[in-house]
């Protein structure tokens, strides 16, 4: 039977939350008038998540388990789900029930009735997030919108519904370290949005430590804009003007006979110019590094297992050949 809706869920060490997720998601999915599959992408969990998923699968035939060989990160896990999804529509949501599954129904209705390609889930109320999270998120979206000129919705995370055309377009992108919440709006496909209230995590703890948030920000900025490179140019110009000013000052001072050795100004100038140069080299390095990664074309995830085919991807189900590893860029 053709699948109409794929629900993609990245899972990383979510053993506590998975049973709750199943209890809440299943009635919702069953209530939709669409043939569906739920694809949980186990992002190399080290807890009992894979065991819990297999147990849930026993009496939930629509549940599909895709396991990555190693932890590849939230965005890469979603990309793996998009690459394996079969539905005409694909919804991506977090495992921790912060994105209420009940919103899938209005999303699907909006997509069908308005004929749009993307329906964004927009967080109308973030009062359940910590103040730090809210503040950092707001700054994050503002900076990226300004730098990149993309029309990413503020407060739209990774809870969204996409049409087959959108998913195919994303899968075809050669880009690595793609940040989907900016890649999707950048496609510019017709879209709608559904507002929802973001709940608190149902169980377990956040899998997004500060380091991962910083990496996401860097990927977002460098993935969408060369503005930081321009920033380096401006800094260089500014440094040049300052240096010229200093030169004039030094000449005047000399002419007036204030020939005190300009130790302070020398130190300031050297330090200032050095700092600007280091900063610019650093910015260049970010981009050069990314070009290098692209040239290596190293996949961002490896699929180890897919319950749909039994073993590794492409394997004939039930055949006892060793599981092969499929990889795709994300
Ligand atoms: N996640 C993942 N790989 C990771 C980190 C997180 O697949 O390396 C998943 C996680 O299981 C969850 C979603 O991404 O389903 C969002 O993570 P989390 O809820 O911890 O982030 P937060 O809501 O705190 O930003
Ligand atoms: Mg969460």
XYZ file of C-alpha atoms and ligand atoms in Angstrom:
356
model
C 0.000 0.000 0.000
C 1.423 3.415 -0.863
C 2.360 5.548 2.090
C 0.727 8.944 2.174
C 2.341 10.384 5.251
C 5.773 9.698 6.745
C 6.443 10.941 10.254
C 10.180 11.305 10.808
C 11.467 11.397 14.388
C 15.153 11.732 15.325
C 15.909 9.791 18.490
C 19.040 10.116 20.575
C 19.044 8.480 23.991
C 15.318 8.884 24.494
C 14.487 5.601 26.289
C 12.288 7.362 28.847
C 10.269 9.333 26.382
C 9.678 6.754 23.638
C 6.794 4.858 25.298
C 5.067 8.159 26.064
C 5.618 9.259 22.477
C 4.110 6.054 21.109
C 1.084 6.338 23.401
C 0.383 9.842 22.239
C 1.405 9.652 18.586
C -0.316 6.418 17.639
C -3.932 7.519 18.201
C -3.180 10.773 16.394
C -1.670 8.981 13.395
C -4.463 6.445 13.312
C -7.037 9.246 13.400
C -5.674 10.800 10.200
C -7.338 9.630 7.032
C -3.993 8.729 5.518
C -1.849 5.626 5.219
C 1.155 6.491 7.347
C 4.534 5.283 8.512
C 6.482 6.492 11.514
C 10.222 6.518 10.888
C 12.253 6.741 14.056
C 15.858 7.526 13.222
C 17.952 6.182 16.056
C 20.914 8.524 15.993
C 23.386 6.076 17.520
C 21.741 5.991 20.941
C 23.808 4.437 23.698
C 20.932 3.799 26.086
C 18.056 1.338 25.697
C 16.310 3.332 22.947
C 16.916 0.688 20.223
C 15.483 -2.029 22.478
C 12.454 0.076 23.345
C 11.897 0.839 19.648
C 11.993 -2.837 18.675
C 9.563 -3.644 21.479
C 7.172 -0.915 20.321
C 7.452 -2.144 16.755
C 6.149 -5.569 17.694
C 2.573 -4.376 17.929
C 2.802 -1.249 15.820
C 3.414 -2.344 12.230
C 3.557 1.225 10.915
C 6.568 1.953 13.112
C 9.800 1.796 11.194
C 13.215 1.889 12.820
C 16.227 3.253 10.998
C 19.451 3.086 12.932
C 22.511 5.184 12.196
C 25.905 3.659 12.831
C 27.040 6.504 15.011
C 25.690 9.704 16.490
C 25.440 12.084 13.556
C 23.506 14.922 15.147
C 19.938 16.156 15.052
C 19.997 17.673 11.559
C 21.799 14.726 9.974
C 19.349 12.326 11.641
C 16.425 14.232 10.156
C 18.157 14.158 6.762
C 18.513 10.390 7.044
C 14.796 10.183 7.771
C 13.961 12.364 4.768
C 16.138 10.179 2.554
C 14.319 7.015 3.610
C 10.769 8.397 3.851
C 8.277 7.119 1.274
C 5.262 9.320 1.948
C 3.686 11.923 -0.302
C 3.962 14.155 2.727
C 6.644 14.061 5.389
C 6.389 15.522 8.881
C 9.465 15.925 11.064
C 9.123 16.237 14.818
C 11.201 15.792 17.958
C 10.896 12.679 20.044
C 10.527 14.470 23.351
C 6.880 15.524 22.844
C 7.791 19.197 22.895
C 6.114 19.282 19.512
C 2.555 18.055 20.171
C 1.669 15.318 17.632
C -1.940 16.573 17.536
C -0.749 19.431 15.309
C -0.037 16.982 12.464
C -3.744 16.885 11.587
C -4.105 20.644 10.951
C -0.778 20.609 9.111
C -1.971 17.907 6.762
C -5.293 19.663 6.253
C -3.539 22.939 5.484
C -1.261 21.236 2.943
C -4.125 19.475 1.221
C -6.608 22.316 1.187
C -4.276 25.174 0.402
C -2.120 23.061 -1.890
C 1.108 24.329 -0.325
C 4.425 22.473 -0.226
C 5.486 23.336 3.287
C 3.539 23.856 6.496
C 5.676 25.281 9.289
C 4.920 24.630 12.897
C 5.369 27.980 14.578
C 5.802 28.185 18.327
C 3.239 30.661 19.476
C 4.258 30.447 23.093
C 7.679 29.564 24.363
C 6.934 30.108 28.027
C 7.972 26.531 28.779
C 11.495 27.085 27.458
C 14.107 28.482 29.810
C 14.819 32.213 29.627
C 18.290 31.462 28.274
C 16.909 29.247 25.534
C 14.346 31.844 24.519
C 16.872 34.651 24.491
C 19.510 32.700 22.597
C 16.937 31.433 20.120
C 15.658 34.932 19.445
C 19.184 36.272 18.907
C 19.980 33.292 16.700
C 17.050 33.840 14.332
C 17.529 37.571 14.218
C 21.231 37.333 13.327
C 20.672 34.724 10.670
C 17.789 36.545 9.087
C 19.813 39.730 8.936
C 22.917 38.062 7.591
C 21.349 35.770 5.074
C 18.252 37.633 3.988
C 16.298 34.366 4.131
C 12.720 34.511 5.176
C 12.921 31.861 7.813
C 9.995 32.182 10.188
C 11.043 33.248 13.637
C 10.203 30.527 16.140
C 9.749 27.848 13.514
C 11.935 24.934 14.517
C 12.085 21.548 12.918
C 8.431 20.719 13.320
C 7.078 20.996 9.797
C 5.262 19.162 7.064
C 6.777 18.916 3.594
C 5.471 17.708 0.288
C 7.218 15.010 -1.740
C 8.536 17.699 -4.110
C 10.125 19.528 -1.178
C 11.668 16.385 0.268
C 13.063 15.389 -3.126
C 14.527 18.861 -3.530
C 16.208 18.634 -0.125
C 17.517 15.141 -0.775
C 19.063 16.342 -4.024
C 20.990 19.173 -2.364
C 24.729 18.521 -2.309
C 25.075 20.703 0.755
C 26.558 19.217 3.892
C 25.817 20.281 7.459
C 22.570 21.667 6.182
C 20.401 23.372 8.709
C 16.949 22.417 7.540
C 15.052 25.211 9.223
C 16.845 27.636 6.909
C 17.284 25.392 3.884
C 13.554 24.751 3.558
C 12.458 28.435 3.568
C 15.316 29.216 1.167
C 13.732 26.891 -1.387
C 10.923 29.409 -1.522
C 8.171 26.856 -2.118
C 4.592 27.890 -1.334
C 4.038 27.555 2.383
C 1.596 27.978 5.224
C 2.017 27.784 8.950
C 0.245 26.386 11.957
C 0.784 27.880 15.385
C 1.205 25.628 18.372
C 2.261 25.723 21.966
C 5.622 24.172 22.647
C 5.367 21.895 25.644
C 7.977 20.870 28.090
C 10.054 17.813 27.436
C 7.966 14.810 28.514
C 10.917 12.938 30.038
C 14.698 12.766 29.918
C 17.028 15.722 29.413
C 17.917 17.960 26.489
C 20.315 16.470 23.961
C 21.341 19.951 22.851
C 24.208 21.153 25.034
C 25.673 24.595 24.417
C 28.425 23.185 22.180
C 25.841 21.688 19.808
C 23.893 24.949 19.789
C 27.035 26.869 18.844
C 27.808 24.414 16.060
C 24.263 24.791 14.722
C 24.653 28.579 14.744
C 27.972 28.419 12.898
C 26.554 26.014 10.315
C 23.547 28.286 9.862
C 25.574 31.426 9.359
C 28.261 30.018 7.089
C 25.719 27.919 5.225
C 23.648 30.893 4.262
C 25.786 33.905 4.023
C 29.158 35.280 3.130
C 28.407 38.360 5.220
C 31.057 37.426 7.811
C 33.664 37.561 5.038
C 32.469 41.045 4.180
C 32.634 41.875 7.866
C 36.326 40.955 7.703
C 36.809 43.348 4.796
C 35.110 46.159 6.708
C 37.220 45.497 9.759
C 40.312 45.618 7.584
C 39.216 48.958 6.107
C 38.496 50.315 9.546
C 41.927 49.177 10.702
C 43.448 50.928 7.696
C 41.701 54.190 8.507
C 42.773 53.967 12.137
C 46.359 53.287 11.071
C 46.279 56.295 8.745
C 44.980 58.451 11.584
C 47.800 57.236 13.790
C 50.304 58.045 11.078
C 49.024 61.607 10.811
C 49.138 61.936 14.561
C 52.716 60.659 14.637
C 53.787 63.103 11.899
C 52.166 66.053 13.661
C 53.684 65.026 16.966
C 57.091 64.828 15.323
C 56.692 68.241 13.651
C 55.700 69.807 16.967
C 58.733 68.347 18.578
C 56.929 65.980 20.912
C 59.436 63.334 20.080
C 58.682 61.194 23.055
C 59.072 57.645 21.873
C 55.531 56.554 21.057
C 55.655 53.357 22.944
C 51.975 53.324 23.820
C 50.700 54.086 20.363
C 53.041 51.496 18.839
C 51.837 48.817 21.165
C 48.211 49.764 20.597
C 48.646 49.800 16.831
C 50.457 46.487 16.699
C 47.974 44.801 18.988
C 44.991 46.279 17.159
C 46.178 45.321 13.706
C 47.182 41.888 14.956
C 43.749 41.311 16.426
C 41.978 42.387 13.253
C 44.200 40.135 11.166
C 43.662 37.166 13.419
C 39.929 37.703 13.354
C 39.887 37.879 9.560
C 42.046 34.793 9.228
C 39.661 33.023 11.579
C 36.647 33.996 9.500
C 38.379 32.890 6.319
C 39.309 29.666 8.058
C 35.664 28.903 8.813
C 34.843 29.036 5.125
C 37.995 27.299 3.927
C 37.287 24.557 6.436
C 33.809 24.141 5.061
C 35.080 24.012 1.484
C 37.520 21.348 2.560
C 34.746 19.305 4.136
C 32.720 19.638 0.952
C 35.635 18.478 -1.169
C 36.074 15.449 1.014
C 32.376 14.779 0.465
C 32.363 12.637 3.558
C 28.838 11.500 4.341
C 27.351 13.034 7.446
C 25.605 9.812 8.457
C 25.684 6.089 7.873
C 22.590 3.956 7.930
C 23.266 0.673 9.679
C 19.799 -0.836 9.744
C 16.333 -0.268 8.386
C 13.459 -2.344 9.726
C 11.724 -2.000 6.370
C 14.340 -4.088 4.599
C 15.350 -6.189 7.573
C 19.048 -5.520 7.624
C 21.215 -2.883 6.022
C 19.774 -0.788 3.207
C 19.261 -2.549 -0.072
C 19.450 -5.976 1.515
C 16.812 -8.516 0.558
C 14.740 -9.027 3.659
C 15.563 -12.225 5.429
C 18.722 -12.815 3.433
C 21.660 -13.533 5.647
C 24.217 -11.451 3.842
C 26.041 -9.092 6.167
C 24.397 -5.753 6.651
C 25.838 -3.214 4.314
C 26.202 0.382 5.194
C 24.558 3.001 3.103
C 25.561 6.543 3.370
C 24.259 9.741 2.039
C 25.158 13.302 2.466
C 23.106 15.342 4.787
N 18.692 14.418 18.715
C 19.346 13.588 17.807
N 20.721 13.599 17.774
C 21.463 14.405 18.589
C 20.785 15.273 19.491
C 19.396 15.257 19.533
O 18.710 12.859 17.058
O 22.682 14.353 18.506
C 17.215 14.408 18.754
C 16.595 14.228 20.139
O 16.442 12.865 20.438
C 15.265 14.929 19.975
C 15.578 16.052 19.003
O 16.784 15.675 18.339
O 14.295 14.097 19.391
C 15.738 17.394 19.674
O 16.636 17.282 20.755
P 16.331 17.949 22.163
O 14.889 17.810 22.514
O 17.281 17.380 23.161
O 16.691 19.464 21.879
P 16.024 20.752 22.569
O 14.542 20.596 22.429
O 16.485 20.724 23.978
O 16.562 21.885 21.766
Mg 13.452 19.072 22.921
